[in-house]
Each structure stands twice: as structure tokens, then as C-alpha cells.
Amino acid sequence: MATDLHLTGFRYNIAAAVFFIPYSFAEVPSNVALKLFRPSRWIPSIMVAWGLVMTLMCLVNSYQSLVIARAFLGLTEAGLYPGINYYICLWYPRSERSKRIAIFFSAASVAVAFGGLLAYGIERMEGVSRLHGWQWIFCLEGIAILIAFFSFFYMHDYPETAKFLTEPERLYIIHILKEDANSLSSRFDNQFIWQAMKDYKTYVQVLVYLGLLVPGYAIALFSPTIISELGYSAANAQLLVVPPFVAGAIATIIVGIYSDKHNLRGPYIIGGALVSLVGYILLYCSVQAGPSYVGACLAAAGNYPTVPVILAWAGSNAGGDLKRGVVLAMVIGISNLGGVCSSFIYIDPPRFHIGHGTNIGFISLAIVMSLFAMWNYSRLNKQKEAQCLAENITDDRGYEFEDMGDSSPLFRYTI
């Protein structure tokens, strides 16, 4: 592709980066639309739009058309990840979300692990129907549109309307969700959008996620390049990409399960970030292929498990359905602008000191902001407990605070 489209200089980086601009800005409107429309209509529609754009990218024949196509791909994909995370919040209580998001996100690790191998195989279709191998990659990836069509008919909106649940199961789920909601409002009202946008805690979570996402995107975008610069051939580099991301997928599910089991988020984020930090320090300092490859494995295996946990944390600590949806979209959307940064930091082969050093800085930011968030949530919980005790506030007065979101004295933050 680089040869056919003349991707010289920073052209490849620009084509990678332009995706993240519409992707970031469309996420909040998308989650608001998800609240207004049925999930079983909005999410499959996003998938259909994405599949069409991806399939039509096989017609790209110049650098300019690639940039335009990448922008539209970012626009159509924008609502999927925050939408799925919001959708999970509509079905599960706060203490059970991390492992569900982890199972969903682990697919991303597996996709990175085996995507290169599939691409390597599909490129052997060079010349079939007068298309280049890389054009066939785009065409065949768009096959996801078929899954989207089935989703229109088999995706269930809410527990209240799900046909596969028995009546006792439905009542049980509704009951635990109601208890978990602390009697907070689930209606659509613009005040809840403003609550999300004005809450400083939203931006603390943005900084935590940004610190995790820049290294995550960097290792996903450039891992074959990093490994090939260690002295391996392109084919072997594609093979050696697999173990770090398979390890990341396994670690993601394990961490998600135990994060829910202990109902803790911050310590698991810090733990994973520290593992990833060690990996990037190895990559930065080592001059030998073996230790550097171990560093790449640690970087991926430590970073990927933190992503579902931070999203479960952000969603759990936003009170009320609409505010939660907007907070998730803001955290994911604003932080995804870090993908622009990730696209331009691996520019100094073979050691990539700029890229590894930048990632070390962002991971350090995530650790510091996670420590601050844990301290702050603990402080606020103590204040609310003291207020409830002093003013004799109990659960039966929940209706008085239904529009306050997580500012309600009955709401407790997850640490």
C-alpha cells in the first residue's frame, strides 16, 4: 500500500492520525443518540455504516482518497466502543461490569494478534479481480456488515423488554439494577448532559485513560515495526506480534474478573500500568533482541487489561443513566485524540527512544492520576457518610436526590 499510494514521509502517519479526529468528536453525540433511540437500532446501524465504508476503501487509489476514507471510517466507528460500554451498563450492576467489558475488549487484543497474520495471507490475493492485496484486506474486513444485519433482529434493548428472559429473571435483573442506581433518574434531560461536562471527576478519568491509551495505540500500530527493527524479518515479525497480544487478551479477562470480585478499580489500573512501564523501560534501555522482545510482551500484557477497568471505573462513578453515557463517551472520545499522538511518536528507528520515552511519560501520568482519583473518591465517600449520619439520610429518601447524579449523598464511589 505504501508503494501504490506513494505514502512517503509522514503520509502514513497522517493517514493513521486523521481517523481519530472525527472518531473523538462523534462519540458524545452517538451515546446521546443511543439513549434517544433503541440500542438494537443504533448499534447495528453503526456497524452497517462502518462495514460499508471499510468495504468501499478497497476503491482507494491515491493518498488523498485514503485520508478522506480514513476520516469517514473514524466517523462511522466512533459510536461503537462507547455505545457497547454504555449498553453493558444498562444490563449489569456496577460490581459486575469490569469482566463483561474485559471480555468485549479482549477481542481487540486477539484482533491485533492475528490481524497481521490474516493480512499477510490476504495479501497473497494480489491481482485477483485487478485489486491489490491490501485492497482485498479492506474489502473482506467489511464482511462484518453481515453480522450487523443479524443484530437488528437478535439484539435486545433492555432487561424490561428482553424476550429471552423468564419473568423471575427479568424481575431479578430490574431489582438489582434499581438498587445499584441509588434511586437516580434514568430519564432523558439536558441537565444530566451538563452534569457530565461540568464534573471535574470526568476530566480526571480522561487523563487516566489518556495515559493508558497513547501507549496502547502505539503498541498496536507499531508493534510489527518495533519487532522488525530488532533484527527479525517482516514475516517473523508478524508471527512474533502474536504472543504479546494473546498474553494481553488472557490478562485482560483475568484482571476484569478479579477487579469485579474485589470491587476495586484503581489498584488494578496501577498494577497493570506498572507492568507496562517496566516493559517500556526495557524497550528503551535494551540493545539486545531478547530483552527488548520481553519488554514488548510486558508492555502489551500490562497495558491491555487496564482499559476495561478504567472504563468500568468511569461508568461506575457516574450517577444516572444519561450522565453515565455522556461521561463514558467523553472519557473515550477525548482520550482517543491521543491516537493522533501515537501515530507520530515512532519516528526514530531502530531504538525508538522518542516513542518509548513518550509512552513512559503517559503511563506515569495514568499512575499519578489514578492515585489522585482513589484518594479523591475515598475522601468524597467519607464526606457523604458523615452527611448521611448527621442528617439521618437513608435509602427511603432516595427520591429526594434523584436528579443529583453521583452528587447524591446516598451514592458511593468505587475505589
mmCIF file of C-alpha atoms in Angstrom:
data_model
loop_
_atom_site.group_PDB
_atom_site.id
_atom_site.type_symbol
_atom_site.label_atom_id
_atom_site.label_comp_id
_atom_site.label_asym_id
_atom_site.label_seq_id
_atom_site.Cartn_x
_atom_site.Cartn_y
_atom_site.Cartn_z
ATOM 1 C CA MET A 1 0.000 0.000 0.000
ATOM 2 C CA ALA A 2 2.806 2.419 0.892
ATOM 3 C CA THR A 3 4.254 1.970 -2.602
ATOM 4 C CA ASP A 4 0.970 2.030 -4.534
ATOM 5 C CA LEU A 5 -0.331 5.158 -2.780
ATOM 6 C CA HIS A 6 3.071 6.883 -2.517
ATOM 7 C CA LEU A 7 2.986 7.082 1.291
ATOM 8 C CA THR A 8 6.312 8.830 1.669
ATOM 9 C CA GLY A 9 7.473 10.956 4.602
ATOM 10 C CA PHE A 10 4.727 11.456 7.179
ATOM 11 C CA ARG A 11 1.886 10.494 4.847
ATOM 12 C CA TYR A 12 1.303 7.125 6.525
ATOM 13 C CA ASN A 13 1.283 8.808 9.950
ATOM 14 C CA ILE A 14 -1.206 11.432 8.766
ATOM 15 C CA ALA A 15 -3.490 8.764 7.294
ATOM 16 C CA ALA A 16 -3.363 6.911 10.617
ATOM 17 C CA ALA A 17 -3.928 10.069 12.673
ATOM 18 C CA VAL A 18 -6.848 11.592 10.733
ATOM 19 C CA PHE A 19 -9.039 8.654 11.797
ATOM 20 C CA PHE A 20 -9.011 9.810 15.426
ATOM 21 C CA ILE A 21 -10.341 13.349 14.888
ATOM 22 C CA PRO A 22 -13.948 12.574 13.804
ATOM 23 C CA TYR A 23 -13.756 9.414 15.941
ATOM 24 C CA SER A 24 -13.249 11.532 19.060
ATOM 25 C CA PHE A 25 -15.782 14.274 18.399
ATOM 26 C CA ALA A 26 -18.663 11.988 17.344
ATOM 27 C CA GLU A 27 -18.693 9.814 20.474
ATOM 28 C CA VAL A 28 -20.734 12.023 22.824
ATOM 29 C CA PRO A 29 -23.485 12.709 20.232
ATOM 30 C CA SER A 30 -23.565 8.978 19.463
ATOM 31 C CA ASN A 31 -24.174 7.959 23.084
ATOM 32 C CA VAL A 32 -26.849 10.641 23.451
ATOM 33 C CA ALA A 33 -28.494 9.180 20.329
ATOM 34 C CA LEU A 34 -28.230 5.708 21.871
ATOM 35 C CA LYS A 35 -30.272 6.982 24.812
ATOM 36 C CA LEU A 36 -32.849 8.562 22.486
ATOM 37 C CA PHE A 37 -33.130 5.582 20.125
ATOM 38 C CA ARG A 38 -33.201 1.848 20.781
ATOM 39 C CA PRO A 39 -29.770 0.172 21.171
ATOM 40 C CA SER A 40 -30.898 -2.605 18.815
ATOM 41 C CA ARG A 41 -31.321 0.007 16.084
ATOM 42 C CA TRP A 42 -28.460 2.412 16.801
ATOM 43 C CA ILE A 43 -25.566 -0.020 17.367
ATOM 44 C CA PRO A 44 -26.293 -2.233 14.311
ATOM 45 C CA SER A 45 -26.698 0.941 12.217
ATOM 46 C CA ILE A 46 -23.195 1.999 13.281
ATOM 47 C CA MET A 47 -21.890 -1.435 12.271
ATOM 48 C CA VAL A 48 -23.579 -1.250 8.858
ATOM 49 C CA ALA A 49 -22.158 2.228 8.201
ATOM 50 C CA TRP A 50 -18.675 1.113 9.258
ATOM 51 C CA GLY A 51 -18.874 -2.025 7.111
ATOM 52 C CA LEU A 52 -19.878 -0.032 4.041
ATOM 53 C CA VAL A 53 -17.021 2.450 4.466
ATOM 54 C CA MET A 54 -14.493 -0.331 5.132
ATOM 55 C CA THR A 55 -15.625 -2.306 2.071
ATOM 56 C CA LEU A 56 -15.529 0.762 -0.183
ATOM 57 C CA MET A 57 -11.988 1.529 0.992
ATOM 58 C CA CYS A 58 -10.914 -1.154 -1.478
ATOM 59 C CA LEU A 59 -11.540 1.512 -4.156
ATOM 60 C CA VAL A 60 -8.950 3.882 -2.664
ATOM 61 C CA ASN A 61 -6.351 4.723 -5.344
ATOM 62 C CA SER A 62 -4.475 7.758 -4.002
ATOM 63 C CA TYR A 63 -3.119 9.241 -0.796
ATOM 64 C CA GLN A 64 -5.852 11.909 -0.784
ATOM 65 C CA SER A 65 -8.660 9.362 -1.133
ATOM 66 C CA LEU A 66 -7.088 7.269 1.658
ATOM 67 C CA VAL A 67 -7.131 10.239 4.051
ATOM 68 C CA ILE A 68 -10.785 11.014 3.235
ATOM 69 C CA ALA A 69 -11.775 7.360 3.626
ATOM 70 C CA ARG A 70 -9.944 7.127 6.975
ATOM 71 C CA ALA A 71 -11.822 10.207 8.219
ATOM 72 C CA PHE A 72 -15.176 8.640 7.325
ATOM 73 C CA LEU A 73 -14.084 5.358 8.897
ATOM 74 C CA GLY A 74 -13.376 7.198 12.158
ATOM 75 C CA LEU A 75 -16.755 8.926 11.976
ATOM 76 C CA THR A 76 -18.709 5.695 11.473
ATOM 77 C CA GLU A 77 -16.742 3.707 14.065
ATOM 78 C CA ALA A 78 -16.961 6.432 16.714
ATOM 79 C CA GLY A 79 -20.126 5.312 18.441
ATOM 80 C CA LEU A 80 -19.425 1.587 18.676
ATOM 81 C CA TYR A 81 -16.982 1.315 21.580
ATOM 82 C CA PRO A 82 -18.625 3.866 23.915
ATOM 83 C CA GLY A 83 -22.010 2.536 22.826
ATOM 84 C CA ILE A 84 -21.188 -1.066 23.760
ATOM 85 C CA ASN A 85 -19.772 0.066 27.105
ATOM 86 C CA TYR A 86 -22.915 2.105 27.790
ATOM 87 C CA TYR A 87 -25.072 -0.842 26.694
ATOM 88 C CA ILE A 88 -23.308 -3.105 29.224
ATOM 89 C CA CYS A 89 -24.114 -0.532 31.923
ATOM 90 C CA LEU A 90 -27.830 -0.899 31.097
ATOM 91 C CA TRP A 91 -27.720 -4.632 31.879
ATOM 92 C CA TYR A 92 -25.265 -5.142 34.732
ATOM 93 C CA PRO A 93 -24.718 -3.547 38.164
ATOM 94 C CA ARG A 94 -21.508 -1.638 38.786
ATOM 95 C CA SER A 95 -19.772 -4.514 40.533
ATOM 96 C CA GLU A 96 -20.204 -6.849 37.529
ATOM 97 C CA ARG A 97 -19.200 -4.655 34.598
ATOM 98 C CA SER A 98 -15.436 -4.951 34.509
ATOM 99 C CA LYS A 99 -15.311 -8.593 33.428
ATOM 100 C CA ARG A 100 -18.000 -8.041 30.777
ATOM 101 C CA ILE A 101 -16.116 -5.086 29.301
ATOM 102 C CA ALA A 102 -12.908 -7.142 29.574
ATOM 103 C CA ILE A 103 -14.408 -9.999 27.535
ATOM 104 C CA PHE A 104 -15.512 -7.493 24.889
ATOM 105 C CA PHE A 105 -12.173 -5.664 24.849
ATOM 106 C CA SER A 106 -10.081 -8.839 24.791
ATOM 107 C CA ALA A 107 -11.351 -9.291 21.240
ATOM 108 C CA ALA A 108 -9.306 -6.189 20.351
ATOM 109 C CA SER A 109 -6.139 -7.851 21.658
ATOM 110 C CA VAL A 110 -6.882 -11.002 19.686
ATOM 111 C CA ALA A 111 -7.636 -8.925 16.572
ATOM 112 C CA VAL A 112 -4.262 -7.180 16.816
ATOM 113 C CA ALA A 113 -2.531 -10.505 17.445
ATOM 114 C CA PHE A 114 -3.943 -12.299 14.430
ATOM 115 C CA GLY A 115 -4.800 -9.354 12.194
ATOM 116 C CA GLY A 116 -1.257 -9.175 10.897
ATOM 117 C CA LEU A 117 -1.238 -12.879 10.075
ATOM 118 C CA LEU A 118 -4.557 -12.632 8.243
ATOM 119 C CA ALA A 119 -3.351 -9.560 6.390
ATOM 120 C CA TYR A 120 -0.200 -11.415 5.387
ATOM 121 C CA GLY A 121 -2.340 -14.216 3.954
ATOM 122 C CA ILE A 122 -4.874 -11.973 2.229
ATOM 123 C CA GLU A 123 -2.087 -10.013 0.536
ATOM 124 C CA ARG A 124 -1.338 -13.175 -1.412
ATOM 125 C CA MET A 125 -4.543 -12.309 -3.354
ATOM 126 C CA GLU A 126 -2.553 -9.646 -5.187
ATOM 127 C CA GLY A 127 -4.004 -9.140 -8.674
ATOM 128 C CA VAL A 128 -7.273 -11.035 -8.130
ATOM 129 C CA SER A 129 -10.047 -9.063 -9.893
ATOM 130 C CA ARG A 130 -7.403 -6.425 -10.650
ATOM 131 C CA LEU A 131 -7.167 -5.445 -6.987
ATOM 132 C CA HIS A 132 -4.037 -5.181 -4.889
ATOM 133 C CA GLY A 133 -3.697 -7.457 -1.870
ATOM 134 C CA TRP A 134 -4.150 -4.551 0.558
ATOM 135 C CA GLN A 135 -7.406 -3.601 -1.222
ATOM 136 C CA TRP A 136 -8.695 -7.128 -0.606
ATOM 137 C CA ILE A 137 -7.952 -6.667 3.096
ATOM 138 C CA PHE A 138 -10.348 -3.703 3.235
ATOM 139 C CA CYS A 139 -12.952 -5.498 1.158
ATOM 140 C CA LEU A 140 -13.001 -8.662 3.285
ATOM 141 C CA GLU A 141 -12.910 -6.796 6.619
ATOM 142 C CA GLY A 142 -16.174 -5.142 5.618
ATOM 143 C CA ILE A 143 -17.857 -8.552 5.868
ATOM 144 C CA ALA A 144 -18.773 -7.520 9.432
ATOM 145 C CA ILE A 145 -21.766 -5.856 7.805
ATOM 146 C CA LEU A 146 -23.425 -9.312 7.690
ATOM 147 C CA ILE A 147 -23.228 -9.596 11.496
ATOM 148 C CA ALA A 148 -24.782 -6.137 11.730
ATOM 149 C CA PHE A 149 -27.853 -7.230 9.778
ATOM 150 C CA PHE A 150 -28.424 -10.134 12.184
ATOM 151 C CA SER A 151 -28.020 -7.744 15.131
ATOM 152 C CA PHE A 152 -31.082 -5.786 14.028
ATOM 153 C CA PHE A 153 -33.180 -8.853 14.831
ATOM 154 C CA TYR A 154 -31.333 -10.587 17.674
ATOM 155 C CA MET A 155 -30.008 -7.720 19.820
ATOM 156 C CA HIS A 156 -32.183 -6.994 22.862
ATOM 157 C CA ASP A 157 -32.640 -3.429 24.076
ATOM 158 C CA TYR A 158 -33.254 -3.569 27.839
ATOM 159 C CA PRO A 159 -33.977 -6.185 30.516
ATOM 160 C CA GLU A 160 -37.544 -4.848 30.674
ATOM 161 C CA THR A 161 -38.194 -5.822 27.048
ATOM 162 C CA ALA A 162 -35.854 -8.806 26.523
ATOM 163 C CA LYS A 163 -37.808 -11.794 25.242
ATOM 164 C CA PHE A 164 -35.225 -14.427 26.235
ATOM 165 C CA LEU A 165 -35.655 -13.717 29.964
ATOM 166 C CA THR A 166 -38.193 -15.533 32.096
ATOM 167 C CA GLU A 167 -40.368 -13.322 34.265
ATOM 168 C CA PRO A 168 -38.491 -14.168 37.512
ATOM 169 C CA GLU A 169 -35.165 -13.448 35.761
ATOM 170 C CA ARG A 170 -36.481 -10.143 34.453
ATOM 171 C CA LEU A 171 -37.730 -9.049 37.869
ATOM 172 C CA TYR A 172 -34.429 -10.038 39.482
ATOM 173 C CA ILE A 173 -32.325 -8.027 36.998
ATOM 174 C CA ILE A 174 -34.602 -4.998 37.246
ATOM 175 C CA HIS A 175 -34.430 -5.198 41.040
ATOM 176 C CA ILE A 176 -30.617 -5.347 41.276
ATOM 177 C CA LEU A 177 -30.241 -2.547 38.717
ATOM 178 C CA LYS A 178 -32.689 -0.379 40.638
ATOM 179 C CA GLU A 179 -30.816 -0.997 43.877
ATOM 180 C CA ASP A 180 -27.497 -0.269 42.174
ATOM 181 C CA ALA A 181 -28.846 3.002 40.736
ATOM 182 C CA ASN A 182 -29.466 4.519 44.212
ATOM 183 C CA SER A 183 -32.891 5.760 43.020
ATOM 184 C CA LEU A 184 -31.242 8.109 40.490
ATOM 185 C CA SER A 185 -33.202 9.277 37.461
ATOM 186 C CA SER A 186 -32.992 7.353 34.189
ATOM 187 C CA ARG A 187 -34.966 9.830 32.076
ATOM 188 C CA PHE A 188 -33.566 11.986 29.262
ATOM 189 C CA ASP A 189 -32.893 15.550 30.382
ATOM 190 C CA ASN A 190 -30.269 18.031 29.194
ATOM 191 C CA GLN A 191 -29.279 18.813 32.775
ATOM 192 C CA PHE A 192 -27.618 15.389 33.035
ATOM 193 C CA ILE A 193 -25.501 16.120 29.941
ATOM 194 C CA TRP A 194 -24.296 19.337 31.584
ATOM 195 C CA GLN A 195 -23.625 17.487 34.834
ATOM 196 C CA ALA A 196 -21.225 15.221 32.968
ATOM 197 C CA MET A 197 -19.493 18.070 31.159
ATOM 198 C CA LYS A 198 -19.038 20.244 34.259
ATOM 199 C CA ASP A 199 -17.838 17.488 36.596
ATOM 200 C CA TYR A 200 -14.085 17.732 37.249
ATOM 201 C CA LYS A 201 -14.012 13.990 38.013
ATOM 202 C CA THR A 202 -14.833 13.314 34.359
ATOM 203 C CA TYR A 203 -11.591 15.015 33.319
ATOM 204 C CA VAL A 204 -9.581 13.132 35.931
ATOM 205 C CA GLN A 205 -10.802 9.911 34.314
ATOM 206 C CA VAL A 206 -9.962 11.358 30.889
ATOM 207 C CA LEU A 207 -6.351 11.879 31.992
ATOM 208 C CA VAL A 208 -6.124 8.343 33.394
ATOM 209 C CA TYR A 209 -7.470 6.841 30.168
ATOM 210 C CA LEU A 210 -5.316 9.117 28.006
ATOM 211 C CA GLY A 211 -2.245 7.917 29.883
ATOM 212 C CA LEU A 212 -3.187 4.325 29.078
ATOM 213 C CA LEU A 213 -4.462 4.821 25.541
ATOM 214 C CA VAL A 214 -1.459 6.519 23.938
ATOM 215 C CA PRO A 215 0.838 3.545 24.772
ATOM 216 C CA GLY A 216 -1.950 1.123 23.853
ATOM 217 C CA TYR A 217 -2.462 2.589 20.391
ATOM 218 C CA ALA A 218 1.288 2.908 19.873
ATOM 219 C CA ILE A 219 1.985 -0.763 20.568
ATOM 220 C CA ALA A 220 -0.979 -1.804 18.379
ATOM 221 C CA LEU A 221 0.024 0.436 15.450
ATOM 222 C CA PHE A 222 3.766 -0.110 15.517
ATOM 223 C CA SER A 223 4.475 -3.483 17.170
ATOM 224 C CA PRO A 224 5.439 -5.146 13.828
ATOM 225 C CA THR A 225 7.765 -2.221 13.109
ATOM 226 C CA ILE A 226 9.298 -2.325 16.588
ATOM 227 C CA ILE A 227 9.879 -6.089 16.390
ATOM 228 C CA SER A 228 11.257 -5.990 12.844
ATOM 229 C CA GLU A 229 13.784 -3.351 13.936
ATOM 230 C CA LEU A 230 15.078 -5.894 16.486
ATOM 231 C CA GLY A 231 16.507 -7.798 13.530
ATOM 232 C CA TYR A 232 13.628 -10.082 12.542
ATOM 233 C CA SER A 233 12.242 -10.423 9.029
ATOM 234 C CA ALA A 234 8.820 -8.950 8.197
ATOM 235 C CA ALA A 235 7.201 -12.413 8.165
ATOM 236 C CA ASN A 236 8.769 -13.387 11.501
ATOM 237 C CA ALA A 237 7.815 -10.008 12.952
ATOM 238 C CA GLN A 238 4.158 -10.724 12.126
ATOM 239 C CA LEU A 239 4.467 -14.087 13.892
ATOM 240 C CA LEU A 240 6.200 -12.583 16.919
ATOM 241 C CA VAL A 241 3.424 -9.996 17.297
ATOM 242 C CA VAL A 242 1.026 -12.787 18.289
ATOM 243 C CA PRO A 243 2.343 -13.799 21.781
ATOM 244 C CA PRO A 244 2.306 -10.294 23.375
ATOM 245 C CA PHE A 245 -1.295 -9.678 22.394
ATOM 246 C CA VAL A 246 -2.529 -13.169 23.222
ATOM 247 C CA ALA A 247 -0.975 -12.621 26.654
ATOM 248 C CA GLY A 248 -2.741 -9.255 26.742
ATOM 249 C CA ALA A 249 -6.110 -10.866 25.937
ATOM 250 C CA ILE A 250 -5.712 -13.515 28.649
ATOM 251 C CA ALA A 251 -4.544 -10.968 31.223
ATOM 252 C CA THR A 252 -7.463 -8.673 30.294
ATOM 253 C CA ILE A 253 -10.065 -11.293 31.182
ATOM 254 C CA ILE A 254 -8.283 -12.387 34.385
ATOM 255 C CA VAL A 255 -7.887 -8.812 35.640
ATOM 256 C CA GLY A 256 -11.509 -7.996 34.733
ATOM 257 C CA ILE A 257 -12.771 -10.969 36.769
ATOM 258 C CA TYR A 258 -10.705 -10.149 39.853
ATOM 259 C CA SER A 259 -11.431 -6.427 39.620
ATOM 260 C CA ASP A 260 -15.142 -7.254 39.870
ATOM 261 C CA LYS A 261 -14.560 -9.864 42.568
ATOM 262 C CA HIS A 262 -12.816 -7.331 44.825
ATOM 263 C CA ASN A 263 -14.911 -4.377 43.551
ATOM 264 C CA LEU A 264 -11.693 -2.380 43.075
ATOM 265 C CA ARG A 265 -10.572 -0.427 40.006
ATOM 266 C CA GLY A 266 -7.686 1.921 40.825
ATOM 267 C CA PRO A 267 -5.264 -0.687 42.240
ATOM 268 C CA TYR A 268 -5.701 -2.916 39.175
ATOM 269 C CA ILE A 269 -5.088 0.010 36.821
ATOM 270 C CA ILE A 270 -1.927 0.972 38.704
ATOM 271 C CA GLY A 271 -0.731 -2.646 38.793
ATOM 272 C CA GLY A 272 -1.172 -3.136 35.052
ATOM 273 C CA ALA A 273 0.369 0.251 34.297
ATOM 274 C CA LEU A 274 3.454 -0.638 36.353
ATOM 275 C CA VAL A 275 3.914 -3.886 34.388
ATOM 276 C CA SER A 276 3.614 -1.953 31.118
ATOM 277 C CA LEU A 277 6.018 0.694 32.448
ATOM 278 C CA VAL A 278 8.653 -1.974 33.111
ATOM 279 C CA GLY A 279 8.134 -3.233 29.559
ATOM 280 C CA TYR A 280 8.702 0.187 28.001
ATOM 281 C CA ILE A 281 11.763 0.804 30.190
ATOM 282 C CA LEU A 282 13.202 -2.484 28.895
ATOM 283 C CA LEU A 283 12.467 -1.410 25.325
ATOM 284 C CA TYR A 284 14.066 1.975 25.944
ATOM 285 C CA CYS A 285 17.233 0.669 27.614
ATOM 286 C CA SER A 286 17.937 -2.687 25.994
ATOM 287 C CA VAL A 287 20.136 -3.098 22.925
ATOM 288 C CA GLN A 288 19.565 -6.846 22.562
ATOM 289 C CA ALA A 289 16.633 -8.501 20.804
ATOM 290 C CA GLY A 290 15.725 -10.926 23.628
ATOM 291 C CA PRO A 291 15.193 -8.421 26.475
ATOM 292 C CA SER A 292 13.554 -5.979 24.050
ATOM 293 C CA TYR A 293 11.036 -8.618 22.975
ATOM 294 C CA VAL A 294 10.286 -9.394 26.631
ATOM 295 C CA GLY A 295 9.712 -5.666 27.059
ATOM 296 C CA ALA A 296 7.224 -5.658 24.163
ATOM 297 C CA CYS A 297 5.374 -8.581 25.768
ATOM 298 C CA LEU A 298 5.197 -6.814 29.140
ATOM 299 C CA ALA A 299 4.136 -3.537 27.520
ATOM 300 C CA ALA A 300 1.138 -5.182 25.827
ATOM 301 C CA ALA A 301 0.236 -7.608 28.637
ATOM 302 C CA GLY A 302 0.307 -4.815 31.214
ATOM 303 C CA ASN A 303 -1.494 -2.146 29.215
ATOM 304 C CA TYR A 304 -4.426 -4.001 27.685
ATOM 305 C CA PRO A 305 -6.025 -5.220 30.966
ATOM 306 C CA THR A 306 -6.199 -1.654 32.295
ATOM 307 C CA VAL A 307 -8.529 -0.414 29.554
ATOM 308 C CA PRO A 308 -11.716 -2.296 30.557
ATOM 309 C CA VAL A 309 -11.044 -1.497 34.207
ATOM 310 C CA ILE A 310 -10.778 2.266 33.648
ATOM 311 C CA LEU A 311 -13.967 2.236 31.568
ATOM 312 C CA ALA A 312 -15.785 0.247 34.258
ATOM 313 C CA TRP A 313 -14.431 2.783 36.788
ATOM 314 C CA ALA A 314 -15.598 5.795 34.790
ATOM 315 C CA GLY A 315 -19.041 4.280 34.210
ATOM 316 C CA SER A 316 -19.440 3.106 37.813
ATOM 317 C CA ASN A 317 -18.699 6.521 39.282
ATOM 318 C CA ALA A 318 -21.081 8.491 37.067
ATOM 319 C CA GLY A 319 -24.541 8.536 38.632
ATOM 320 C CA GLY A 320 -27.651 8.292 36.450
ATOM 321 C CA ASP A 321 -28.134 6.653 33.047
ATOM 322 C CA LEU A 322 -27.685 9.671 30.786
ATOM 323 C CA LYS A 323 -24.781 11.179 32.712
ATOM 324 C CA ARG A 324 -23.074 7.776 32.643
ATOM 325 C CA GLY A 325 -23.467 7.543 28.876
ATOM 326 C CA VAL A 326 -22.077 11.046 28.336
ATOM 327 C CA VAL A 327 -19.175 10.509 30.762
ATOM 328 C CA LEU A 328 -18.182 7.272 29.019
ATOM 329 C CA ALA A 329 -18.343 8.968 25.623
ATOM 330 C CA MET A 330 -16.284 11.936 26.879
ATOM 331 C CA VAL A 331 -13.648 9.749 28.508
ATOM 332 C CA ILE A 332 -13.312 7.562 25.411
ATOM 333 C CA GLY A 333 -13.714 10.426 22.924
ATOM 334 C CA ILE A 334 -11.311 12.992 24.372
ATOM 335 C CA SER A 335 -8.726 10.351 25.233
ATOM 336 C CA ASN A 336 -8.837 8.944 21.718
ATOM 337 C CA LEU A 337 -7.276 12.172 20.488
ATOM 338 C CA GLY A 338 -4.187 10.572 21.999
ATOM 339 C CA GLY A 339 -4.264 8.306 18.961
ATOM 340 C CA VAL A 340 -3.047 11.301 16.951
ATOM 341 C CA CYS A 341 -0.025 11.467 19.246
ATOM 342 C CA SER A 342 0.527 7.699 18.980
ATOM 343 C CA SER A 343 0.662 7.988 15.190
ATOM 344 C CA PHE A 344 3.698 10.287 15.239
ATOM 345 C CA ILE A 345 5.968 9.110 18.071
ATOM 346 C CA TYR A 346 7.675 6.080 16.482
ATOM 347 C CA ILE A 347 9.847 8.053 14.075
ATOM 348 C CA ASP A 348 13.440 7.303 15.151
ATOM 349 C CA PRO A 349 14.377 3.669 14.350
ATOM 350 C CA PRO A 350 15.927 1.384 15.351
ATOM 351 C CA ARG A 351 15.809 2.217 19.092
ATOM 352 C CA PHE A 352 12.659 4.388 19.006
ATOM 353 C CA HIS A 353 13.689 6.374 22.078
ATOM 354 C CA ILE A 354 11.138 9.112 21.321
ATOM 355 C CA GLY A 355 8.268 6.621 21.149
ATOM 356 C CA HIS A 356 9.246 4.553 24.174
ATOM 357 C CA GLY A 357 10.063 7.655 26.228
ATOM 358 C CA THR A 358 6.715 9.275 25.358
ATOM 359 C CA ASN A 359 4.877 6.124 26.412
ATOM 360 C CA ILE A 360 6.784 6.017 29.713
ATOM 361 C CA GLY A 361 5.603 9.571 30.381
ATOM 362 C CA PHE A 362 1.954 8.824 29.576
ATOM 363 C CA ILE A 363 1.905 5.677 31.722
ATOM 364 C CA SER A 364 3.365 7.693 34.602
ATOM 365 C CA LEU A 365 0.536 10.214 34.109
ATOM 366 C CA ALA A 366 -2.026 7.386 34.351
ATOM 367 C CA ILE A 367 -0.484 6.107 37.596
ATOM 368 C CA VAL A 368 -0.370 9.562 39.230
ATOM 369 C CA MET A 369 -3.952 10.433 38.218
ATOM 370 C CA SER A 370 -5.210 7.012 39.374
ATOM 371 C CA LEU A 371 -3.664 7.603 42.802
ATOM 372 C CA PHE A 372 -5.321 11.029 42.941
ATOM 373 C CA ALA A 373 -8.698 9.592 41.854
ATOM 374 C CA MET A 374 -8.546 6.865 44.523
ATOM 375 C CA TRP A 375 -7.754 9.429 47.219
ATOM 376 C CA ASN A 376 -10.470 11.787 45.993
ATOM 377 C CA TYR A 377 -13.204 9.123 45.777
ATOM 378 C CA SER A 378 -12.317 7.895 49.267
ATOM 379 C CA ARG A 379 -12.500 11.473 50.574
ATOM 380 C CA LEU A 380 -15.903 12.081 48.963
ATOM 381 C CA ASN A 381 -17.302 8.787 50.307
ATOM 382 C CA LYS A 382 -16.299 9.759 53.846
ATOM 383 C CA GLN A 383 -17.974 13.151 53.414
ATOM 384 C CA LYS A 384 -21.214 11.520 52.229
ATOM 385 C CA GLU A 385 -21.214 9.015 55.081
ATOM 386 C CA ALA A 386 -20.801 11.853 57.549
ATOM 387 C CA GLN A 387 -23.616 13.820 55.868
ATOM 388 C CA CYS A 388 -25.996 10.832 55.922
ATOM 389 C CA LEU A 389 -25.241 10.287 59.606
ATOM 390 C CA ALA A 390 -25.627 13.941 60.544
ATOM 391 C CA GLU A 391 -28.863 14.478 58.561
ATOM 392 C CA ASN A 392 -30.329 10.991 59.089
ATOM 393 C CA ILE A 393 -30.449 10.314 55.333
ATOM 394 C CA THR A 394 -31.466 6.743 54.485
ATOM 395 C CA ASP A 395 -32.342 4.850 51.296
ATOM 396 C CA ASP A 396 -36.051 5.552 51.682
ATOM 397 C CA ARG A 397 -35.313 9.231 50.970
ATOM 398 C CA GLY A 398 -33.643 8.423 47.664
ATOM 399 C CA TYR A 399 -36.393 10.129 45.640
ATOM 400 C CA GLU A 400 -35.284 13.492 47.085
ATOM 401 C CA PHE A 401 -31.915 13.224 45.325
ATOM 402 C CA GLU A 402 -32.890 11.504 42.050
ATOM 403 C CA ASP A 403 -31.662 14.396 39.854
ATOM 404 C CA MET A 404 -28.346 14.890 41.664
ATOM 405 C CA GLY A 405 -26.441 12.112 39.911
ATOM 406 C CA ASP A 406 -23.408 10.888 41.807
ATOM 407 C CA SER A 407 -23.564 14.043 43.958
ATOM 408 C CA SER A 408 -26.422 12.353 45.830
ATOM 409 C CA PRO A 409 -25.406 11.700 49.476
ATOM 410 C CA LEU A 410 -26.573 8.088 49.001
ATOM 411 C CA PHE A 411 -24.202 7.443 46.091
ATOM 412 C CA ARG A 412 -20.863 5.795 46.886
ATOM 413 C CA TYR A 413 -17.879 5.882 44.570
ATOM 414 C CA THR A 414 -15.962 2.756 43.634
ATOM 415 C CA ILE A 415 -12.303 2.923 44.582
#
